[in-house]
Coordinates of N, CA and C in Angstrom, one line a residue:
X1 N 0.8 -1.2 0.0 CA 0.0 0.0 0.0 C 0.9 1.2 0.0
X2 N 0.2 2.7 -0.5 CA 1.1 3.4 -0.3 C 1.2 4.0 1.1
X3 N 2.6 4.7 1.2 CA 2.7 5.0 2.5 C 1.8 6.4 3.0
X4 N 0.6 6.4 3.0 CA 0.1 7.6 2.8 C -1.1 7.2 4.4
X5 N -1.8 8.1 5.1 CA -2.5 7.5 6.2 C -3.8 6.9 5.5
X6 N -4.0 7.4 4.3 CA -5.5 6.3 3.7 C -5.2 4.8 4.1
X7 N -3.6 4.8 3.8 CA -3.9 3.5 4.0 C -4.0 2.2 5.2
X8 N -4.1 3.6 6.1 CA -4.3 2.8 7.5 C -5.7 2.3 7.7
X9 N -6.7 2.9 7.3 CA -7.9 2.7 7.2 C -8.4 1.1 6.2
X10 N -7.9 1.7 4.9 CA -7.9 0.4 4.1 C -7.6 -0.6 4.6
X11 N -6.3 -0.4 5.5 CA -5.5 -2.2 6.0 C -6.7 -2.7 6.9
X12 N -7.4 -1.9 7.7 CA -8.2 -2.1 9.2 C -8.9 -3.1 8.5
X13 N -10.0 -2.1 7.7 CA -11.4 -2.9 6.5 C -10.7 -4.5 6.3
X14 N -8.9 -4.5 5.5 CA -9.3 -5.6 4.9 C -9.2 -7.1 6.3
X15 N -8.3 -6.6 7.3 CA -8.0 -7.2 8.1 C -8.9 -7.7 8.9
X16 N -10.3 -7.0 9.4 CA -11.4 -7.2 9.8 C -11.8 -8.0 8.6
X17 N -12.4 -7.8 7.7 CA -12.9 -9.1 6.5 C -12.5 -10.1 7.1
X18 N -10.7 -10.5 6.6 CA -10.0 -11.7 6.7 C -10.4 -11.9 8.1
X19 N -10.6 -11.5 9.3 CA -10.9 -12.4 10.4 C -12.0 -12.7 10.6
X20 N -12.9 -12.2 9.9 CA -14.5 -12.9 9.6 C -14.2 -14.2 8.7
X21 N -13.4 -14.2 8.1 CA -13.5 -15.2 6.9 C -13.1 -16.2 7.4
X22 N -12.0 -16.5 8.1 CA -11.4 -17.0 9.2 C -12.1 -17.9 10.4
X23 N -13.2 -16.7 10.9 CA -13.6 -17.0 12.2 C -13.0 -16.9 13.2
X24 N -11.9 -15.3 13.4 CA -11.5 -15.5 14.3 C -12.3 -14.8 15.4
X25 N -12.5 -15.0 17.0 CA -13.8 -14.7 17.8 C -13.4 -13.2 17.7
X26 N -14.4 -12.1 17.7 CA -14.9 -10.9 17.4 C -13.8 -10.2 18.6
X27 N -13.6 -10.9 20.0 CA -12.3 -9.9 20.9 C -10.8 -9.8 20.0
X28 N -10.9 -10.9 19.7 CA -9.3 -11.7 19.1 C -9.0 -9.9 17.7
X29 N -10.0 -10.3 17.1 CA -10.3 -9.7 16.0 C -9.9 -8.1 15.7
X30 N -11.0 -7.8 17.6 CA -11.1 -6.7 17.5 C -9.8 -6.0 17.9
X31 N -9.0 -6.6 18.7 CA -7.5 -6.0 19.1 C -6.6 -6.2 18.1
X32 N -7.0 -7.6 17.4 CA -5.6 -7.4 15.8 C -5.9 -6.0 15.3
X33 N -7.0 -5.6 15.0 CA -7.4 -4.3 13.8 C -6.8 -3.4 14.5
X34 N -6.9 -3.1 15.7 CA -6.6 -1.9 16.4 C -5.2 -1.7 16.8
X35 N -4.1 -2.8 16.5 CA -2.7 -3.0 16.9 C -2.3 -2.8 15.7
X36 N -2.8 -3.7 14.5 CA -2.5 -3.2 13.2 C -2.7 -1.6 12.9
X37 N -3.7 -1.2 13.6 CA -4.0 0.4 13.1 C -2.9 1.2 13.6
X38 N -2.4 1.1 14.8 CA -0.9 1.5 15.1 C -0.3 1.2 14.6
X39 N 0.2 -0.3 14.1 CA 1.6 -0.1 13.7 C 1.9 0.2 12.0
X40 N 0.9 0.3 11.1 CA 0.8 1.0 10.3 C 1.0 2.6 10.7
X41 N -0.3 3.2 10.9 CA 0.1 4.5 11.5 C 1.7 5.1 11.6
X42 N 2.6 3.9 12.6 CA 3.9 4.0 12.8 C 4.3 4.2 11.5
X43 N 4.0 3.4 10.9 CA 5.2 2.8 9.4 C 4.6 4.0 8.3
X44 N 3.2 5.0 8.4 CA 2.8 6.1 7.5 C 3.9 6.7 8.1
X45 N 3.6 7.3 9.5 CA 4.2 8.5 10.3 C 5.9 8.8 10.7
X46 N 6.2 7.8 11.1 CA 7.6 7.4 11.2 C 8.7 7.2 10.4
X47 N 8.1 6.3 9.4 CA 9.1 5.7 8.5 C 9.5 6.5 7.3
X48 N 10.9 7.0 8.1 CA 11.5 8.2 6.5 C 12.2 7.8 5.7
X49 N 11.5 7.6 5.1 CA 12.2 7.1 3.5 C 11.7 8.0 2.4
X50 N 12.5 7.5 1.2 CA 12.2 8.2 -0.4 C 10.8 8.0 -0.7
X51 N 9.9 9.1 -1.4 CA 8.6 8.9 -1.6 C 8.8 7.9 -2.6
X52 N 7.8 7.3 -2.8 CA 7.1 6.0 -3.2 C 7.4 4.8 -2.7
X53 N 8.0 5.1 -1.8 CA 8.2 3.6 -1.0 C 6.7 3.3 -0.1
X54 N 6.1 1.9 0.0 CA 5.1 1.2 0.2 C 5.5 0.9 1.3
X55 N 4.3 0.4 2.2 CA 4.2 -0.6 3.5 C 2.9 -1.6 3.4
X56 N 4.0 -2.4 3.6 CA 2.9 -4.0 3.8 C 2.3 -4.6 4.7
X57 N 0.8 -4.8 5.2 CA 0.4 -5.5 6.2 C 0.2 -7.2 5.8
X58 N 0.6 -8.0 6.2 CA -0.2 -9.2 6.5 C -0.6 -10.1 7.6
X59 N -1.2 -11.2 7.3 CA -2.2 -11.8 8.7 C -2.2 -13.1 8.1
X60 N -1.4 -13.9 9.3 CA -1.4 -15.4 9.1 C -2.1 -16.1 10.3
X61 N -3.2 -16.6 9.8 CA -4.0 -17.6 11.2 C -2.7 -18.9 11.6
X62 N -2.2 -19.4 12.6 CA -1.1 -20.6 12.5 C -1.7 -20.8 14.1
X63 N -2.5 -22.2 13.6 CA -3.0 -23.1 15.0 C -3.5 -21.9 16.0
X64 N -3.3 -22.0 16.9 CA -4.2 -20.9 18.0 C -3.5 -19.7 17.8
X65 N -2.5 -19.1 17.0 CA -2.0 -17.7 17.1 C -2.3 -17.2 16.0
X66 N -3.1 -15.7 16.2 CA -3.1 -14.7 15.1 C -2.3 -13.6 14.8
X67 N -1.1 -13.5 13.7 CA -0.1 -12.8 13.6 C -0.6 -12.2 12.6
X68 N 0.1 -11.0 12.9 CA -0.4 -9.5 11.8 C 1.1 -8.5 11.7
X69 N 1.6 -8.4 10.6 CA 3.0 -8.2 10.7 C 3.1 -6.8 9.6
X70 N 3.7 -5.5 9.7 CA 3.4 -4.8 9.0 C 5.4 -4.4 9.0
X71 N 5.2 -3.7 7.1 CA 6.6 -4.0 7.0 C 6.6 -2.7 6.0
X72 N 7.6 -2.1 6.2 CA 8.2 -0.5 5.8 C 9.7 -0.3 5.3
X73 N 10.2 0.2 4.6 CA 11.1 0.5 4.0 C 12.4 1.5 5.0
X74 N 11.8 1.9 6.2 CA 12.8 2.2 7.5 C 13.6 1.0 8.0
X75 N 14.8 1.5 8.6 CA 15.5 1.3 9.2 C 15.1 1.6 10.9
X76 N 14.5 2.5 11.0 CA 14.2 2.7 12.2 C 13.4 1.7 13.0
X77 N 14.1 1.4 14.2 CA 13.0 0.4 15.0 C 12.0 1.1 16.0
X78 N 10.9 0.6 16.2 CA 9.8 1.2 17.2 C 10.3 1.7 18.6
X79 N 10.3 2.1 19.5 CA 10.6 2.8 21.0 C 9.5 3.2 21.4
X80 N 8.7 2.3 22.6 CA 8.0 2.2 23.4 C 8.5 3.7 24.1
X81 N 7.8 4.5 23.8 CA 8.0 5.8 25.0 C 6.9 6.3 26.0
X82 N 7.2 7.0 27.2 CA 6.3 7.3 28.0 C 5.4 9.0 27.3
X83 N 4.5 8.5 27.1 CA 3.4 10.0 27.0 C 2.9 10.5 28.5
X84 N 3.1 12.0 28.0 CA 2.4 12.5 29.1 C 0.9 12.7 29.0
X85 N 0.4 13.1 30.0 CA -1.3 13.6 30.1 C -1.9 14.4 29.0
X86 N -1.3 15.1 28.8 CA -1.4 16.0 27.7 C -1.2 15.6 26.7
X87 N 0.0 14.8 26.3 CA 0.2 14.2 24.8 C -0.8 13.9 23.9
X88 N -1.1 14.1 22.5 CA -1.5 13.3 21.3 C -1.5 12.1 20.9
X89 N 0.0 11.8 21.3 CA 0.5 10.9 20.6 C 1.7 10.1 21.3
X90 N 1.9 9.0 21.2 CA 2.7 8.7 22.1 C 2.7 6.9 22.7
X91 N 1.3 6.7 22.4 CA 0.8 5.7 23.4 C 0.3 4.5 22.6
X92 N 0.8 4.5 21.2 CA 0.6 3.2 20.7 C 0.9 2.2 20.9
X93 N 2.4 2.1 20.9 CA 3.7 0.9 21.4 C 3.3 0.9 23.0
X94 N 2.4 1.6 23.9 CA 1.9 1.0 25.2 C 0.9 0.1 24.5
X95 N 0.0 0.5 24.0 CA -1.0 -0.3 23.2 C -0.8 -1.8 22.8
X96 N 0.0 -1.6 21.9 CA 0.9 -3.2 21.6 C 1.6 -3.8 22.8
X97 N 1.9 -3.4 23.7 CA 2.1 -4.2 24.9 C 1.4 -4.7 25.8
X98 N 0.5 -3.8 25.6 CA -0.6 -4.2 26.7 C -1.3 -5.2 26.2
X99 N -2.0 -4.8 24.7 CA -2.7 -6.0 24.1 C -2.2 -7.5 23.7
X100 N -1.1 -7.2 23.0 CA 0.0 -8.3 22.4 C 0.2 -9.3 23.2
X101 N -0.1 -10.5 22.8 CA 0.8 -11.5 23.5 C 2.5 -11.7 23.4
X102 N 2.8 -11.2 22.1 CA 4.2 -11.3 21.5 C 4.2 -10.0 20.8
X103 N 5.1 -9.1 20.2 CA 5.4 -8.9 19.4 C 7.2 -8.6 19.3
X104 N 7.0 -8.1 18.0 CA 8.8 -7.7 17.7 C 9.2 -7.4 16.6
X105 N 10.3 -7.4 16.1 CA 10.5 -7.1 14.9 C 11.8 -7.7 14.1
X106 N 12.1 -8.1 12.8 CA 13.1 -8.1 12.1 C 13.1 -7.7 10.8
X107 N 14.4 -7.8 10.6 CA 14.9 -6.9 9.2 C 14.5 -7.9 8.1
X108 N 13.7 -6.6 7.2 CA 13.2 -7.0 5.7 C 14.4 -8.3 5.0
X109 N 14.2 -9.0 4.0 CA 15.2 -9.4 3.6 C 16.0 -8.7 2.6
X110 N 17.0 -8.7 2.2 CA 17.8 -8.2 1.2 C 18.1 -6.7 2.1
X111 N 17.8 -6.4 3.3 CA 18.6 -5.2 4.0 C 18.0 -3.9 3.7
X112 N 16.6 -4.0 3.4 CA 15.5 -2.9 3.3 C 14.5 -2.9 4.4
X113 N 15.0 -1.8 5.2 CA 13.5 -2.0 6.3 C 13.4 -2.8 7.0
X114 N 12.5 -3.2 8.0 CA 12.0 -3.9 8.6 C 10.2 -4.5 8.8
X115 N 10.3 -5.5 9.7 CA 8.8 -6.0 10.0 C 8.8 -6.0 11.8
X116 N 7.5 -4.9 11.6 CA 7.1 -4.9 12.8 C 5.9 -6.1 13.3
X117 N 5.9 -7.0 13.8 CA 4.6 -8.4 14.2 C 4.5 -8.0 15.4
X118 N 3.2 -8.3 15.7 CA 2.1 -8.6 16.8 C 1.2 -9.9 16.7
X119 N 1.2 -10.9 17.8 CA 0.6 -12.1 18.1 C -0.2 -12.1 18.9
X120 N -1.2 -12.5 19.2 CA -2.4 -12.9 19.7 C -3.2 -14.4 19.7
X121 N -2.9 -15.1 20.9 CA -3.9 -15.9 21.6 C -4.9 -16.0 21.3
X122 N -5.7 -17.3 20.1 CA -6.7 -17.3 20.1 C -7.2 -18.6 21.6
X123 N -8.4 -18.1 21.7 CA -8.8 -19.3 22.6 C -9.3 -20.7 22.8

């Protein structure tokens, strides 16, 4: 997708589909879309690269875990930081921790970028 914030929206729609299609239970579901919606966000907002560079979401159901892995043309890794009261913005990577059973990241292959994943416990 392009790196632009429409396409945070777009990723949410398709990712909610695919966990209907799936069956995964509507809690499971509802925290993938919302952890994906950050870490996209991250990869629009964050990730400085040359324009036309893309970010990719995908979602692999594997036995009781649902992985959702979003991947950007940065070098930069994510940094959990503390927001204050006031802040905007800040409080995603608390989000992914709190919700996440697992996540993390590694480097794209061929030494472009990285993949940010988040995992989730189905029940």
């Amino acid at each position: 997708m392009p790196r632009d914030p429409r396409s945070v929206g777009r990723s949410r729609s398709l990712l909610a589909e695919q966990a209907r299609a799936w069956k995964v239970p509507d809690d499971v579901a509802d925290a993938a879309v919302l952890l994906l919606s950050e870490l996209m966000t991250n990869a629009v907002r964050h990730g400085r690269v040359p324009a036309g560079r893309e970010v990719g979401a995908r979602c692999v159901l594997d036995g009781n875990v649902f992985r959702v892995e979003v991947a950007d043309a940065s070098d930069a890794l994510p940094c959990p930081r503390e927001a204050g009261p006031d802040d905007e913005s800040g409080r995603g990577l608390a989000l992914v921790e709190l919700l996440a059973d697992a996540w993390g990241t590694y480097p794209r292959p061929y030494g472009i970028g990285k993949t940010v994943w988040i995992e989730l416990a189905l029940p």
